[in-house]
Structure formats: structure tokens, C-alpha cells
GROMACS .gro file of C-alpha atoms in nm:
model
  313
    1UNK     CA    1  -0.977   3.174  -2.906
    2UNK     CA    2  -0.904   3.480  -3.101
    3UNK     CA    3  -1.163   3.689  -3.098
    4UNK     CA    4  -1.237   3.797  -3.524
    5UNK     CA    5  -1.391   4.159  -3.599
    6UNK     CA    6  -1.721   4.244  -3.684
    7UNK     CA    7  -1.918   4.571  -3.636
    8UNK     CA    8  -2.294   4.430  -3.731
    9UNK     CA    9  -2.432   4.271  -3.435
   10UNK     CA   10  -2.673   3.981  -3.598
   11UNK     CA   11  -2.861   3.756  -3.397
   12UNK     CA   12  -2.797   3.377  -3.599
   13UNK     CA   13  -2.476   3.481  -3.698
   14UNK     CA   14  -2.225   3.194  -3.719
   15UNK     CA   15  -1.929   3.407  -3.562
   16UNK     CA   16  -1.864   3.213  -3.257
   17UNK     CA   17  -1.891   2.878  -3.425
   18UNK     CA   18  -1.678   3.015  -3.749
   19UNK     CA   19  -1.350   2.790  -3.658
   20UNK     CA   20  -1.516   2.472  -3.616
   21UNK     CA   21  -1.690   2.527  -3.938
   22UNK     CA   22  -1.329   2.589  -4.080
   23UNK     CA   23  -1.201   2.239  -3.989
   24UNK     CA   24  -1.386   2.104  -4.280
   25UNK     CA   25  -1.196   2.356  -4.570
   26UNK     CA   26  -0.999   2.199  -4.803
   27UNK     CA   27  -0.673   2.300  -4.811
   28UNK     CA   28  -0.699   2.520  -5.144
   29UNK     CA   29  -0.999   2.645  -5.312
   30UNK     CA   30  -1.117   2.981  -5.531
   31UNK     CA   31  -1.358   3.177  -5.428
   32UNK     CA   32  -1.531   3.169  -5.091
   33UNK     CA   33  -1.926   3.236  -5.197
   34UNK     CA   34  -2.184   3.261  -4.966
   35UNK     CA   35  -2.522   3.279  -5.144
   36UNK     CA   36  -2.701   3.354  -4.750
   37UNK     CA   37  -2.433   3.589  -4.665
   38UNK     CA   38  -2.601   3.759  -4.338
   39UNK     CA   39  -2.322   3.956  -4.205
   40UNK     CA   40  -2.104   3.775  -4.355
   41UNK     CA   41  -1.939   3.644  -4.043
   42UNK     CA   42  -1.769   3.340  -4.204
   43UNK     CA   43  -1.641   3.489  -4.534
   44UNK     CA   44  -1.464   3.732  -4.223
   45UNK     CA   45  -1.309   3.474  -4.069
   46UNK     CA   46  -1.160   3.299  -4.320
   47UNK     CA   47  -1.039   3.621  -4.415
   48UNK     CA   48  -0.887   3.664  -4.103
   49UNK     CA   49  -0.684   3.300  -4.107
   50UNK     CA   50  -0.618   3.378  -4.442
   51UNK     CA   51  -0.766   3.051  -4.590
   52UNK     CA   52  -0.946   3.258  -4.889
   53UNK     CA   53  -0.846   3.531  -5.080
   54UNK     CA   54  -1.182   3.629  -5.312
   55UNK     CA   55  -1.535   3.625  -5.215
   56UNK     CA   56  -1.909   3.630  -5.330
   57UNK     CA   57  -2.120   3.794  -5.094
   58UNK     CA   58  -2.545   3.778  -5.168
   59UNK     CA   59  -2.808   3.796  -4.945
   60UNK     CA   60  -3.157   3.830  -5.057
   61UNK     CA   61  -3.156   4.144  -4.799
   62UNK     CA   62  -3.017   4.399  -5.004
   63UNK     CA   63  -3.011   4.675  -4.733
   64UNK     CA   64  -2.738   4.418  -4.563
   65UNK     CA   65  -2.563   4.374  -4.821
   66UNK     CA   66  -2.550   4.765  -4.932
   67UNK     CA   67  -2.414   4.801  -4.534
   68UNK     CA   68  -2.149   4.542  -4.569
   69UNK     CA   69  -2.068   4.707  -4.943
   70UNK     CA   70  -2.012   5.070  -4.743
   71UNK     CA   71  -1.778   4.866  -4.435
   72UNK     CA   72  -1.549   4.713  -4.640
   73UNK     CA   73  -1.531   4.990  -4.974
   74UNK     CA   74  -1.622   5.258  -4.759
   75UNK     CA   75  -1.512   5.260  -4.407
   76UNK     CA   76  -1.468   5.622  -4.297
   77UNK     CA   77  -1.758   5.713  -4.479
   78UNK     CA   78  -1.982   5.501  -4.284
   79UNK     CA   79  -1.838   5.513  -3.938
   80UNK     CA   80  -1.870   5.880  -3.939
   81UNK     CA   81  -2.247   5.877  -4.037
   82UNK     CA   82  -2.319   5.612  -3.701
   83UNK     CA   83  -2.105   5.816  -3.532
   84UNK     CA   84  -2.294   6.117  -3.543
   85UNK     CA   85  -2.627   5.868  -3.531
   86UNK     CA   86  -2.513   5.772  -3.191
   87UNK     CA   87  -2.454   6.160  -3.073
   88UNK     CA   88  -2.790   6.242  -3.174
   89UNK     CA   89  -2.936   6.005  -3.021
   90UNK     CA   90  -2.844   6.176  -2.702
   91UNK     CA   91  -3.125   6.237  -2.455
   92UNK     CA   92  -3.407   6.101  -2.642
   93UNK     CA   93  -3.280   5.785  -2.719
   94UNK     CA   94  -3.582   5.584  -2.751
   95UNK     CA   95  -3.769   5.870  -2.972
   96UNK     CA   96  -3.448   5.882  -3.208
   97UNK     CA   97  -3.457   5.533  -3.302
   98UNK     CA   98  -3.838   5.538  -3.409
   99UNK     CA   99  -3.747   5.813  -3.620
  100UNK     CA  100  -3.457   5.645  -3.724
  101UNK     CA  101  -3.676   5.310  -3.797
  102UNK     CA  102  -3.938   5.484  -3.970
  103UNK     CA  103  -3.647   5.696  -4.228
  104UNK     CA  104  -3.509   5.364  -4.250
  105UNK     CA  105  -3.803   5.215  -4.393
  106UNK     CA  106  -3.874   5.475  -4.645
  107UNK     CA  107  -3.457   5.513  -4.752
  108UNK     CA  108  -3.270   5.201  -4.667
  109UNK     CA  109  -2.962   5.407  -4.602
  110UNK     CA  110  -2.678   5.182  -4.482
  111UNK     CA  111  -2.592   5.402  -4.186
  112UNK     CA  112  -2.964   5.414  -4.057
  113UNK     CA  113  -2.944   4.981  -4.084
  114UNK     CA  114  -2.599   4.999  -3.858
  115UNK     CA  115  -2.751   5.182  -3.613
  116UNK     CA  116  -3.082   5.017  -3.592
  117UNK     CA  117  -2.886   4.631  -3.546
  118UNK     CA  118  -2.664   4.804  -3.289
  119UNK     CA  119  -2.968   4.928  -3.049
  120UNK     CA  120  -3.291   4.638  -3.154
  121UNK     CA  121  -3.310   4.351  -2.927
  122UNK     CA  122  -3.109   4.116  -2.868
  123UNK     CA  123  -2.975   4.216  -3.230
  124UNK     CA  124  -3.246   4.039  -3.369
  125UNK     CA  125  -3.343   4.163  -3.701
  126UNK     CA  126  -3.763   4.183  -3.746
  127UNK     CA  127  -4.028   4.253  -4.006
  128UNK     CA  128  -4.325   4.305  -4.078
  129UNK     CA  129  -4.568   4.132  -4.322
  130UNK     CA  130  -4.514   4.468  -4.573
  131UNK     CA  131  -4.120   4.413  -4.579
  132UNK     CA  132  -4.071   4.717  -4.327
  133UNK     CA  133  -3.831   4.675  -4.014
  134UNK     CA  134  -4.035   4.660  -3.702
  135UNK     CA  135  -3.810   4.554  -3.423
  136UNK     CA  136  -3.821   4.730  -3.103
  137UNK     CA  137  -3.500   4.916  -2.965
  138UNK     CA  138  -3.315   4.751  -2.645
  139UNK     CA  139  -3.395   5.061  -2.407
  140UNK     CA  140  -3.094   4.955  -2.183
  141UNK     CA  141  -2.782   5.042  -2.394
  142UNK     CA  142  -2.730   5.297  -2.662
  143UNK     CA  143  -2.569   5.056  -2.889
  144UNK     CA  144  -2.216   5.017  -2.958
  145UNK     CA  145  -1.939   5.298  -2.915
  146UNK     CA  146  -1.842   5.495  -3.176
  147UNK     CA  147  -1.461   5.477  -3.128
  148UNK     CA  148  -1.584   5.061  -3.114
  149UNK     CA  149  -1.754   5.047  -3.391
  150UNK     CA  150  -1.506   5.254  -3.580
  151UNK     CA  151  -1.202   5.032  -3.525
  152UNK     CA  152  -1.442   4.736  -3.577
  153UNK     CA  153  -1.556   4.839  -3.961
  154UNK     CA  154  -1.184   4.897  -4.024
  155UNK     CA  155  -1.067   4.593  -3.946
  156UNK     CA  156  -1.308   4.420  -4.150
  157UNK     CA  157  -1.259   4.658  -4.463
  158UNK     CA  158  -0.882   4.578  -4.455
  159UNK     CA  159  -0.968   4.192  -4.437
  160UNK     CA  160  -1.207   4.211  -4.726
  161UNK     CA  161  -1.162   4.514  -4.946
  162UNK     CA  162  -1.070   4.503  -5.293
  163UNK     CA  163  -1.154   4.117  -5.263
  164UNK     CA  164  -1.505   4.075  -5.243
  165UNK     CA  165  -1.762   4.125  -5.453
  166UNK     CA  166  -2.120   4.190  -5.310
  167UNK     CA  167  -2.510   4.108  -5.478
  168UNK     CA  168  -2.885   4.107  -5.369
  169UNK     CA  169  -3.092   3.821  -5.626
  170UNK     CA  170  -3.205   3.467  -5.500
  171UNK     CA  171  -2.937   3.239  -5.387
  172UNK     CA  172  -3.009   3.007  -5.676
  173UNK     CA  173  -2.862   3.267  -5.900
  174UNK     CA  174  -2.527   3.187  -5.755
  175UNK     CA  175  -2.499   2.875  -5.988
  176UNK     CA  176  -2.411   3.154  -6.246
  177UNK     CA  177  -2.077   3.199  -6.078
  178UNK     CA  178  -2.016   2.916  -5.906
  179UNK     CA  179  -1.711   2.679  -6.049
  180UNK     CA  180  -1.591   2.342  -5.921
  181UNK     CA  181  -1.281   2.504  -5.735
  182UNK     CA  182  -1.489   2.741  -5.513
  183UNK     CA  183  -1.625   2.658  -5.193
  184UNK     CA  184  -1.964   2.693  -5.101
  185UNK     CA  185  -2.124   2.829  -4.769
  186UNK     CA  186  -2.428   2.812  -4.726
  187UNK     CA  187  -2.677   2.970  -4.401
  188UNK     CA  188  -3.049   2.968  -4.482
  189UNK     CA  189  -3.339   3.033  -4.227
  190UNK     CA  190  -3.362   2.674  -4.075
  191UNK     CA  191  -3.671   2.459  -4.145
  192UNK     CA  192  -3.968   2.585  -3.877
  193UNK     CA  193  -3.802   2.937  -3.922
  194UNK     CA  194  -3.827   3.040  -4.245
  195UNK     CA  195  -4.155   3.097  -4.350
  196UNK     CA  196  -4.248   3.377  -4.550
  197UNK     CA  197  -4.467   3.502  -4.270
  198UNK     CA  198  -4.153   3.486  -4.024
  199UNK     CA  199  -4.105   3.798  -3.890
  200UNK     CA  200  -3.732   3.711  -3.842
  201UNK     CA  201  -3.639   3.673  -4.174
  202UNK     CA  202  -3.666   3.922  -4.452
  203UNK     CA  203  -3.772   3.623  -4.667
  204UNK     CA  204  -3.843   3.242  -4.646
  205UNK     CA  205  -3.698   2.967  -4.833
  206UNK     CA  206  -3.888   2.673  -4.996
  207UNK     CA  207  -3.719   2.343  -4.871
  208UNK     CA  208  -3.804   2.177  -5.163
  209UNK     CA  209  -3.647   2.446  -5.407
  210UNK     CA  210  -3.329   2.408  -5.132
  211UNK     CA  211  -3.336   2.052  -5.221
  212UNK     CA  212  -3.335   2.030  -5.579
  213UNK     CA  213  -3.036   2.359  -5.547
  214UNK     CA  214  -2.842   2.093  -5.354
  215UNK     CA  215  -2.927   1.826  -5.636
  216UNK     CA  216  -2.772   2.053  -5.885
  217UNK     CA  217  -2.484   2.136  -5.698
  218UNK     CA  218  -2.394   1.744  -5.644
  219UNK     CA  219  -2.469   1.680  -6.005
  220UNK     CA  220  -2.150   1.979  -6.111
  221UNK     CA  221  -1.963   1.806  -5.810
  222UNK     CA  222  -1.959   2.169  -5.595
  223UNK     CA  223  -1.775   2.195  -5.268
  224UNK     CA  224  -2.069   2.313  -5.016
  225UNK     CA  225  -2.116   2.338  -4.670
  226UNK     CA  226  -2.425   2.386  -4.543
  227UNK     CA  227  -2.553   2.500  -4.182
  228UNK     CA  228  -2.924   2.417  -4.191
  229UNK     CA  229  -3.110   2.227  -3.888
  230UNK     CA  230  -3.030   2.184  -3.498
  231UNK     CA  231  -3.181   2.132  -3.154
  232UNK     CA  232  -3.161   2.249  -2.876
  233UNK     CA  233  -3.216   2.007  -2.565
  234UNK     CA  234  -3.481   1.816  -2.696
  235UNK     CA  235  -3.623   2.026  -2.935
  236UNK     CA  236  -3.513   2.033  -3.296
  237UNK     CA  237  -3.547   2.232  -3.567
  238UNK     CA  238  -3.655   2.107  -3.932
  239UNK     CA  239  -3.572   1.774  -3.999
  240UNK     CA  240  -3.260   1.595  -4.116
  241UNK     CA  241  -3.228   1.677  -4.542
  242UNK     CA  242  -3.278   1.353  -4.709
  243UNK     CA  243  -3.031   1.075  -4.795
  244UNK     CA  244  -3.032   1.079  -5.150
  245UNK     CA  245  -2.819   1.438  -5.104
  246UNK     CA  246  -2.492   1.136  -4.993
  247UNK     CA  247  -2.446   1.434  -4.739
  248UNK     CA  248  -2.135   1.412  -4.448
  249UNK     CA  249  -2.360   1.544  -4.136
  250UNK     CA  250  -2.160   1.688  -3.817
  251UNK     CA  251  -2.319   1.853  -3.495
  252UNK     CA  252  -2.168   2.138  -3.378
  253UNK     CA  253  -2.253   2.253  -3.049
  254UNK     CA  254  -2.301   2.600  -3.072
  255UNK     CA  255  -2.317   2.662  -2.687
  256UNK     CA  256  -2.622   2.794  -2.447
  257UNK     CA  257  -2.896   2.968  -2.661
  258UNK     CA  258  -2.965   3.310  -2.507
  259UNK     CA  259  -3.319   3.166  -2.479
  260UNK     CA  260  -3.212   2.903  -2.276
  261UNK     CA  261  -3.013   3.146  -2.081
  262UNK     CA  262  -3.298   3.356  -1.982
  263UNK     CA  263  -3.534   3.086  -1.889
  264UNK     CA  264  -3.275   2.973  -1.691
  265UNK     CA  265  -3.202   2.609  -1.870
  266UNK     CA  266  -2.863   2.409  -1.915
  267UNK     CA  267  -2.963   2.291  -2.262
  268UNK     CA  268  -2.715   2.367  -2.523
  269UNK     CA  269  -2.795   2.438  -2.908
  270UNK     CA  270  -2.645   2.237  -3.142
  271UNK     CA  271  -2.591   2.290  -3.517
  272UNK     CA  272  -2.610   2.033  -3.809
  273UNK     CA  273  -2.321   2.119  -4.064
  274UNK     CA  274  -2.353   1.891  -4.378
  275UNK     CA  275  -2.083   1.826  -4.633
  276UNK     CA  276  -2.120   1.783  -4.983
  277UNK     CA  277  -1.960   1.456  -5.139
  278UNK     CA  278  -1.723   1.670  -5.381
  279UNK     CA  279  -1.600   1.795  -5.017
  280UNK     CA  280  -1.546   1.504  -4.852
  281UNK     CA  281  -1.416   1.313  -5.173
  282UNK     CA  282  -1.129   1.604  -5.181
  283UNK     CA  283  -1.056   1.642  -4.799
  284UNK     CA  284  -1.025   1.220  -4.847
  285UNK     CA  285  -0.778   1.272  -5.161
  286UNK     CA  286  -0.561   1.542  -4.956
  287UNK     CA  287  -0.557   1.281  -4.654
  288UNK     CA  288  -0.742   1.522  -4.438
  289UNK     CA  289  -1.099   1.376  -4.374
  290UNK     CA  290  -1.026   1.182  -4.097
  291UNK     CA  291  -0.833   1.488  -3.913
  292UNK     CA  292  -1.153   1.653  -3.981
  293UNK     CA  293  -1.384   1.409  -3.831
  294UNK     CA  294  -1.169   1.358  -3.548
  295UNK     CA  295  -1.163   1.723  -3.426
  296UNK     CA  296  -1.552   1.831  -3.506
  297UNK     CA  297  -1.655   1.484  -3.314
  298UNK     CA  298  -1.396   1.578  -3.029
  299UNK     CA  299  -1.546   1.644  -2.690
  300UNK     CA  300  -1.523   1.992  -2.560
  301UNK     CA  301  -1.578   2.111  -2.156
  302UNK     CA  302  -1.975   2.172  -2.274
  303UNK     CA  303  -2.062   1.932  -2.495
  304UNK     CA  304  -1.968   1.587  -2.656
  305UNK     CA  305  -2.048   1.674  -3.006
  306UNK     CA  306  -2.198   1.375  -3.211
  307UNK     CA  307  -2.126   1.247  -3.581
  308UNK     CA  308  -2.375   1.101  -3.793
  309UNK     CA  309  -2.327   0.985  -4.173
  310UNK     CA  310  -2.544   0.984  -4.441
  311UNK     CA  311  -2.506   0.811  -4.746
  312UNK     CA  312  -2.146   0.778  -4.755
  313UNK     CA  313  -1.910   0.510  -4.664
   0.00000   0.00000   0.00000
């Protein structure tokens, strides 16, 4: 597997499972949008295999998406500021990111952001009930090298400059832009984990507001895909969306949770991808769907991944 860039470590990040999300494309589409952009980890990918060639980045967490604004417009700028973030951190390392936090709560600079993911735990982004970052700094490593992370924010500014465009307002917002040959992605806080009071998320979602979104996009016949519950072992994580959606539902096993690593447990995690029926009605009409199905239900060494179908014959 080639292994595609990215300099912001992000803990929920769909980097490693970006390919088998990819089987489902359609051959040709506009725009890729993402209205839960994150770090942006699939619009980077299909960068990378060239399968789009415009996209619409938003995320409600407009500190994010100002950082991912400054990798891909303004590389140099921004590697040199975490550059010399990561020198001063020198010898007080665990005193330099509290200041760091703190400045970061009261500015929102991009550069303080990078450096904060690269050194919190477990790159797990946290706050509080006021909006402020709170995690707590991995006291082991001093984040990522600079000469690293230099050559990382490069490589993603050359895949997406000059071809993205970037915006912080609620993901419903996206209908304004959205046409019937773009592609959808979508990657909210799964159901159980997106509360507002979830310190893991920088804001909930209402499941019933998601619902009625994906009404609307059915109703203008929008390609989506959309990552949204899972399990892991026997636990799961929200519940299946309803029928009435006609969604195409796929598990993809997203390997061994670093949970489940720690406690010292075999159980895999595996990730619901659902496909809209504008999707599957044009990967049908382009003779693809049943390549698709084939390869996201094909066994792997880990896993046997496992179909199920909704609505649709």
C-alpha cells in the first residue's frame, strides 16, 4: 500500500481506510466536497490517485480548516513557524506546550494548532465545555520532525493547491454548492460520540437534522458517501440510519483500535460506509457496482468484511 502524505496527525482520521472508501467512486465526477472535512485525509487521497481535480473543504472547526488553508496556499510559511515551535520547545518541553495551549486558545494561530496535534495524545483532539482546547501533551515524544513535517505539508500543498477551496459554516450549508455531478463525502462524529458535551468533538451533530440533510440530498439525486456508525467486537456505535434513506451499507474493517491495542484485545473496528442511491444507480449504469461490491465484501488476512443492503434491490 502506498503510503499518502499528511502532516496533521488526527485521531478518527479516515487515512488508512482512504482506498477502500475509493472503490465506491464513480468513474467521473466534479467536485470532491467534504462538508466534515477533518484533516481532510480523503479529499488527499483522491488527490493523490488523481480521481478528483477540485475540492470543497468545511469543517465546522475553523482553526482546522485555517491550518489546512496555510498547508496547501502557504507551505513555507507554515513549516517554518512549527519549525521554530519545535526548537523552542527544547528543554522544557512540557511547560512550552501549556503555553503554547493557552496562546492557542486566546489566537487560534494555525502554527500553534500544528504543533499542539503533533505533541497531544494519541493525536486526539479535546475540549472543553467553553470551546477551549484542553488536551494534555504526550510527554514521550516531541512531536514530529521538522525536516518531516516539512516535506509532509509540501507534498500535500502540491496535491491540493490552487484546487481547493476551504470554509468554516454548518455542513448543511454545503447544499449551496453542491450539484448533481459532485461527489459527496461525508465524516460526522458517529452516533454515541457526538454530543455537544463531547469533549472530542469541537461540536455535536443532531441525528435527526443528519437525517432530514440526507432526505434532501436523495430528493436532488446527490452522489454521497457517508462514514457514520461501526463496532468494534461486540460493541457498536449508533445505530444503523433508517431504511427509508434506500442506502447501499458496506463494513469496512478498519483494523485493531488503538484501544483495543492497549487493553490488549484482538477485536477489530469496523466502519459502516453507506451509499446514496444516485451512487449506486450510476456505478450500476457504468457497469461498475458489482466490481465494487465484490472487492469491499472481499476477505482480507484480518477480517472478512460483511455486506448488508438496505432498501435497494
Amino acid at each position: 500500500m502506498q503510503r499518502i502524505p499528511q502532516p496533521i496527525p488526527y485521531q478518527g482520521s479516515k487515512r488508512n481506510i482512504a482506498q477502500q472508501i475509493m472503490i465506491a467512486f464513480p468513474k467521473q465526477f466534479g467536485s470532491l466536497i467534504e462538508p466534515f472535512a477533518g484533516s481532510a485525509a480523503l479529499s488527499v487521497a483522491t488527490a493523490y490517485y488523481r480521481k478528483a481535480n477540485q475540492f470543497y473543504l468545511n469543517d465546522l472547526n475553523k482553526p482546522l480548516m485555517d491550518l489546512l488553508d496555510k498547508i496547501v496556499n502557504q507551505p513555507a510559511q507554515i513549516a517554518n513557524a512549527y519549525e521554530d515551535l519545535w526548537n523552542a520547545q527544547s528543554g522544557r518541553e512540557r511547560a512550552f506546550y501549556d503555553f503554547i495551549r493557552d496562546e492557542f486558545n486566546k489566537t487560534h494561530h494555525p502554527d500553534y494548532l500544528l504543533y499542539l496535534l503533533a505533541r497531544c495524545v494519541k493525536a486526539s483532539v479535546r475540549y472543553n465545555a467553553e470551546g477551549a482546547f484542553n488536551q494534555s501533551p504526550d510527554n514521550r515524544r516531541k512531536g514530529r520532525r521538522p525536516t518531516s513535517m516539512r516535506q509532509e505539508i509540501f507534498a500535500v500543498s502540491n496535491l491540493l493547491q490552487n484546487r481547493t477551496t476551504f470554509a468554516s459554516h454548518d455542513y448543511k450549508d454545503t447544499l449551496n454548492v453542491i450539484s448533481q455531478s459532485d461527489l459527496i463525502y461525508m465524516d460526522p462524529p458517529y452516533q454515541g460520540t457526538s454530543q455537544s458535551k463531547d469533549p472530542r468533538y469541537y461540536s455535536g451533530i443532531d441525528v435527526d437534522e443528519l437525517i432530514d440533510f440526507l432526505v434532501e440530498l436523495n430528493k436532488r439525486q446527490v452522489l454521497f458517501l457517508l462514514s457514520y456508525d461501526g463496532r468494534t467486537g461486540e460493541k457498536t456505535y449508533g445505530t444503523m440510519l433508517p431504511t427509508h434513506l434506500k442506502l447501499k451499507r458496506f463494513e469496512i474493517c478498519a483494523g485493531r483500535s488503538s484501544q483495543a491495542t492497549l487493553l490488549g484485545s484482538q477485536s477489530k473496528t469496523y466502519e459502516s460506509l453507506y451509499l446514496s442511491p444516485a451512487l449506486v444507480c450510476r456505478l450500476r449504469a457504468n457497469n461498475t457496482f458489482s466490481t465494487t461490491s465484490a472487492v469491499l465484501n472481499k476477505p482480507s488476512r484480518d477480517t472478512q468484511p460483511v455486506q448488508l443492503e438496505l432498501g435497494i434491490g
